[in-house]
Amino acid sequence: MDTDRTLRVFTDFYRERGHHLITGSTLLPPPGDPVLFTTSGMHPLTPYLEGRPHPGGRRLVNVQRCLRTTDLDEVGDSAHLTVFEMLGSWSLGDYEHSRSLRWGYELLRDGFGIPHERLHVTVFGGDDQVGPDVESLGTWRELGVPVDQTTEDNWWSNGPVGPCGPDSEIFVWTGETSPQGTPTTDPRWVEVWNHVSMRYRRHEDGGLQPLERPSVDTGMGLERLVTILQGRESVYETDLFEPWTRLLPPLWDLDEPSLRLISDHLRSGVVVIGDGVRPSNTGRGYVLRRVVRRLLTSLRREDPSRTLSDLPVELLRHTLDHFRLTCGTEVVRAELLREERRFDTLLERGRRLLSLPRYQGPLSERDYEYLHDTHGLPRDLVVGLRSRE
Ligand code: SER
């Protein structure tokens, strides 16, 4: 099942069950939100999970693009991406958690064709504040799906304060053999979907207050689901990255980790620019700048003559289309090339400075500070330039 069909099956399933499809899922959180980028599907819905009425009603479905910079160093492994998408469904004080679990089961089995035997779930086993989630336990037992109970892993919260509650995590067996062990004992059980029963609000003092109107919040990573449905070991082997793995290797001779990092960062840069961010030295623009400079550093490592001018427009088009962005490819291309030129100017200045006699020996902390504060040369760039001399 390709990605487009996966998306359609998910949204159609919930729309047929009375959910309103949220359109517009920009990476930029609403004004006043202190977070730079949306990091999960439920993030923009937090006020509504706390009780505010949503203009779309009490049943919602969404495909939300998200960006996480905490995972930057893990980009390039088989699963972590900088920009990714979350499929989500919500009942804002409407139906019960057990109904969400039943629908989730039905969609995975009948909609996505995942055999019953390949499913396993975990539910909240209780702690000193909240009792075990017997309702979910009962629902999964009725459905005949094996259940493990845990404590920390089955409590979901967005932070130290705010809406939270017990959750049910659904795992799919990805091993070659028939299913073995459980999610807590065998990593071939991969978590795909989390159904949270948003029933409490956590206060500053750690106390829990039951929400007047409990909700259900579910989230499933699209890329992980697609990787499983297409029987691949890595997201880079799915149709999501097909144009990247087809077009980049003939252009640039890259090792696998660099190819992954460059594809991920370029794709992320395109989406961030598509959402209206421009490179700068602060906030969102700085995240974009870091992402672009990181990929340029990787791209140029073997061959400094490589340039983003050679980037096939098809990759920009494919990314903008997939993320339903209306921005033109020429705008994105111009921004990327402008940032590449700025980076080249900075590198040139760095090279000239570092060739001065005072920078020939080991550098002190004060040298790094001076190069950064006065000449705009970040430490990692200085280290990179010196190691190349
Ligand atoms: N809040 C849950 C998560 O982010 C489900 O959306 O995983």
JSON list of N, CA and C in Angstrom, two decimals, residues 236-252 254 256 259 263 311-319:
[
{"chain": "A", "resi": 236, "resn": "TYR", "atom": "N", "xyz": [13.66, 5.01, 4.50]},
{"chain": "A", "resi": 236, "resn": "TYR", "atom": "CA", "xyz": [14.30, 5.46, 3.26]},
{"chain": "A", "resi": 236, "resn": "TYR", "atom": "C", "xyz": [14.08, 4.47, 2.10]},
{"chain": "A", "resi": 237, "resn": "GLU", "atom": "N", "xyz": [13.58, 3.27, 2.43]},
{"chain": "A", "resi": 237, "resn": "GLU", "atom": "CA", "xyz": [13.32, 2.28, 1.38]},
{"chain": "A", "resi": 237, "resn": "GLU", "atom": "C", "xyz": [11.85, 2.32, 0.93]},
{"chain": "A", "resi": 238, "resn": "THR", "atom": "N", "xyz": [11.07, 3.22, 1.48]},
{"chain": "A", "resi": 238, "resn": "THR", "atom": "CA", "xyz": [9.65, 3.31, 1.11]},
{"chain": "A", "resi": 238, "resn": "THR", "atom": "C", "xyz": [9.45, 4.30, -0.04]},
{"chain": "A", "resi": 239, "resn": "ASP", "atom": "N", "xyz": [8.22, 4.35, -0.54]},
{"chain": "A", "resi": 239, "resn": "ASP", "atom": "CA", "xyz": [7.94, 5.27, -1.65]},
{"chain": "A", "resi": 239, "resn": "ASP", "atom": "C", "xyz": [8.08, 6.74, -1.24]},
{"chain": "A", "resi": 240, "resn": "LEU", "atom": "N", "xyz": [8.07, 7.01, 0.08]},
{"chain": "A", "resi": 240, "resn": "LEU", "atom": "CA", "xyz": [8.23, 8.39, 0.54]},
{"chain": "A", "resi": 240, "resn": "LEU", "atom": "C", "xyz": [9.57, 8.96, 0.07]},
{"chain": "A", "resi": 241, "resn": "PHE", "atom": "N", "xyz": [10.59, 8.11, 0.01]},
{"chain": "A", "resi": 241, "resn": "PHE", "atom": "CA", "xyz": [11.92, 8.58, -0.37]},
{"chain": "A", "resi": 241, "resn": "PHE", "atom": "C", "xyz": [12.34, 8.11, -1.75]},
{"chain": "A", "resi": 242, "resn": "GLU", "atom": "N", "xyz": [11.41, 7.50, -2.49]},
{"chain": "A", "resi": 242, "resn": "GLU", "atom": "CA", "xyz": [11.77, 6.92, -3.79]},
{"chain": "A", "resi": 242, "resn": "GLU", "atom": "C", "xyz": [12.47, 7.92, -4.72]},
{"chain": "A", "resi": 243, "resn": "PRO", "atom": "N", "xyz": [11.91, 9.14, -4.88]},
{"chain": "A", "resi": 243, "resn": "PRO", "atom": "CA", "xyz": [12.62, 10.06, -5.80]},
{"chain": "A", "resi": 243, "resn": "PRO", "atom": "C", "xyz": [14.01, 10.44, -5.29]},
{"chain": "A", "resi": 244, "resn": "TRP", "atom": "N", "xyz": [14.17, 10.48, -3.98]},
{"chain": "A", "resi": 244, "resn": "TRP", "atom": "CA", "xyz": [15.49, 10.84, -3.42]},
{"chain": "A", "resi": 244, "resn": "TRP", "atom": "C", "xyz": [16.51, 9.75, -3.70]},
{"chain": "A", "resi": 245, "resn": "THR", "atom": "N", "xyz": [16.10, 8.49, -3.45]},
{"chain": "A", "resi": 245, "resn": "THR", "atom": "CA", "xyz": [17.07, 7.40, -3.64]},
{"chain": "A", "resi": 245, "resn": "THR", "atom": "C", "xyz": [17.30, 7.13, -5.14]},
{"chain": "A", "resi": 246, "resn": "ARG", "atom": "N", "xyz": [16.39, 7.59, -5.98]},
{"chain": "A", "resi": 246, "resn": "ARG", "atom": "CA", "xyz": [16.59, 7.42, -7.43]},
{"chain": "A", "resi": 246, "resn": "ARG", "atom": "C", "xyz": [17.45, 8.55, -8.01]},
{"chain": "A", "resi": 247, "resn": "LEU", "atom": "N", "xyz": [17.21, 9.78, -7.56]},
{"chain": "A", "resi": 247, "resn": "LEU", "atom": "CA", "xyz": [17.85, 10.93, -8.23]},
{"chain": "A", "resi": 247, "resn": "LEU", "atom": "C", "xyz": [19.16, 11.40, -7.61]},
{"chain": "A", "resi": 248, "resn": "LEU", "atom": "N", "xyz": [19.33, 11.20, -6.31]},
{"chain": "A", "resi": 248, "resn": "LEU", "atom": "CA", "xyz": [20.56, 11.75, -5.71]},
{"chain": "A", "resi": 248, "resn": "LEU", "atom": "C", "xyz": [21.82, 10.91, -6.01]},
{"chain": "A", "resi": 249, "resn": "PRO", "atom": "N", "xyz": [21.77, 9.56, -5.92]},
{"chain": "A", "resi": 249, "resn": "PRO", "atom": "CA", "xyz": [23.02, 8.82, -6.14]},
{"chain": "A", "resi": 249, "resn": "PRO", "atom": "C", "xyz": [23.70, 9.07, -7.50]},
{"chain": "A", "resi": 250, "resn": "PRO", "atom": "N", "xyz": [22.95, 9.17, -8.62]},
{"chain": "A", "resi": 250, "resn": "PRO", "atom": "CA", "xyz": [23.67, 9.47, -9.87]},
{"chain": "A", "resi": 250, "resn": "PRO", "atom": "C", "xyz": [24.30, 10.87, -9.88]},
{"chain": "A", "resi": 251, "resn": "LEU", "atom": "N", "xyz": [23.74, 11.74, -9.05]},
{"chain": "A", "resi": 251, "resn": "LEU", "atom": "CA", "xyz": [24.22, 13.13, -9.03]},
{"chain": "A", "resi": 251, "resn": "LEU", "atom": "C", "xyz": [25.45, 13.28, -8.13]},
{"chain": "A", "resi": 252, "resn": "TRP", "atom": "N", "xyz": [25.35, 12.72, -6.94]},
{"chain": "A", "resi": 252, "resn": "TRP", "atom": "CA", "xyz": [26.43, 12.83, -5.96]},
{"chain": "A", "resi": 252, "resn": "TRP", "atom": "C", "xyz": [26.75, 11.43, -5.43]},
{"chain": "A", "resi": 254, "resn": "LEU", "atom": "N", "xyz": [27.49, 9.43, -2.75]},
{"chain": "A", "resi": 254, "resn": "LEU", "atom": "CA", "xyz": [27.44, 9.58, -1.29]},
{"chain": "A", "resi": 254, "resn": "LEU", "atom": "C", "xyz": [27.37, 8.21, -0.62]},
{"chain": "A", "resi": 256, "resn": "GLU", "atom": "N", "xyz": [25.88, 5.72, 2.36]},
{"chain": "A", "resi": 256, "resn": "GLU", "atom": "CA", "xyz": [24.48, 5.60, 2.77]},
{"chain": "A", "resi": 256, "resn": "GLU", "atom": "C", "xyz": [24.09, 6.60, 3.89]},
{"chain": "A", "resi": 259, "resn": "LEU", "atom": "N", "xyz": [23.75, 10.04, 2.40]},
{"chain": "A", "resi": 259, "resn": "LEU", "atom": "CA", "xyz": [22.59, 10.12, 1.51]},
{"chain": "A", "resi": 259, "resn": "LEU", "atom": "C", "xyz": [21.31, 10.30, 2.34]},
{"chain": "A", "resi": 263, "resn": "SER", "atom": "N", "xyz": [19.13, 13.71, 2.30]},
{"chain": "A", "resi": 263, "resn": "SER", "atom": "CA", "xyz": [17.74, 13.61, 1.85]},
{"chain": "A", "resi": 263, "resn": "SER", "atom": "C", "xyz": [16.80, 14.13, 2.93]},
{"chain": "A", "resi": 311, "resn": "LEU", "atom": "N", "xyz": [20.42, 20.45, -7.73]},
{"chain": "A", "resi": 311, "resn": "LEU", "atom": "CA", "xyz": [19.31, 19.68, -7.16]},
{"chain": "A", "resi": 311, "resn": "LEU", "atom": "C", "xyz": [18.13, 19.59, -8.14]},
{"chain": "A", "resi": 312, "resn": "PRO", "atom": "N", "xyz": [17.69, 18.35, -8.47]},
{"chain": "A", "resi": 312, "resn": "PRO", "atom": "CA", "xyz": [16.57, 18.25, -9.42]},
{"chain": "A", "resi": 312, "resn": "PRO", "atom": "C", "xyz": [15.29, 18.87, -8.85]},
{"chain": "A", "resi": 313, "resn": "VAL", "atom": "N", "xyz": [14.62, 19.64, -9.69]},
{"chain": "A", "resi": 313, "resn": "VAL", "atom": "CA", "xyz": [13.38, 20.30, -9.26]},
{"chain": "A", "resi": 313, "resn": "VAL", "atom": "C", "xyz": [12.32, 19.27, -8.86]},
{"chain": "A", "resi": 314, "resn": "GLU", "atom": "N", "xyz": [12.41, 18.09, -9.47]},
{"chain": "A", "resi": 314, "resn": "GLU", "atom": "CA", "xyz": [11.43, 17.03, -9.15]},
{"chain": "A", "resi": 314, "resn": "GLU", "atom": "C", "xyz": [11.38, 16.74, -7.63]},
{"chain": "A", "resi": 315, "resn": "LEU", "atom": "N", "xyz": [12.53, 16.85, -6.98]},
{"chain": "A", "resi": 315, "resn": "LEU", "atom": "CA", "xyz": [12.56, 16.57, -5.53]},
{"chain": "A", "resi": 315, "resn": "LEU", "atom": "C", "xyz": [11.80, 17.64, -4.75]},
{"chain": "A", "resi": 316, "resn": "LEU", "atom": "N", "xyz": [11.93, 18.87, -5.19]},
{"chain": "A", "resi": 316, "resn": "LEU", "atom": "CA", "xyz": [11.20, 19.96, -4.54]},
{"chain": "A", "resi": 316, "resn": "LEU", "atom": "C", "xyz": [9.70, 19.80, -4.78]},
{"chain": "A", "resi": 317, "resn": "ARG", "atom": "N", "xyz": [9.36, 19.49, -6.03]},
{"chain": "A", "resi": 317, "resn": "ARG", "atom": "CA", "xyz": [7.95, 19.32, -6.39]},
{"chain": "A", "resi": 317, "resn": "ARG", "atom": "C", "xyz": [7.31, 18.19, -5.60]},
{"chain": "A", "resi": 318, "resn": "HIS", "atom": "N", "xyz": [8.01, 17.06, -5.55]},
{"chain": "A", "resi": 318, "resn": "HIS", "atom": "CA", "xyz": [7.50, 15.88, -4.86]},
{"chain": "A", "resi": 318, "resn": "HIS", "atom": "C", "xyz": [7.24, 16.20, -3.37]},
{"chain": "A", "resi": 319, "resn": "THR", "atom": "N", "xyz": [8.18, 16.91, -2.77]},
{"chain": "A", "resi": 319, "resn": "THR", "atom": "CA", "xyz": [8.05, 17.22, -1.34]},
{"chain": "A", "resi": 319, "resn": "THR", "atom": "C", "xyz": [6.91, 18.21, -1.10]}
]
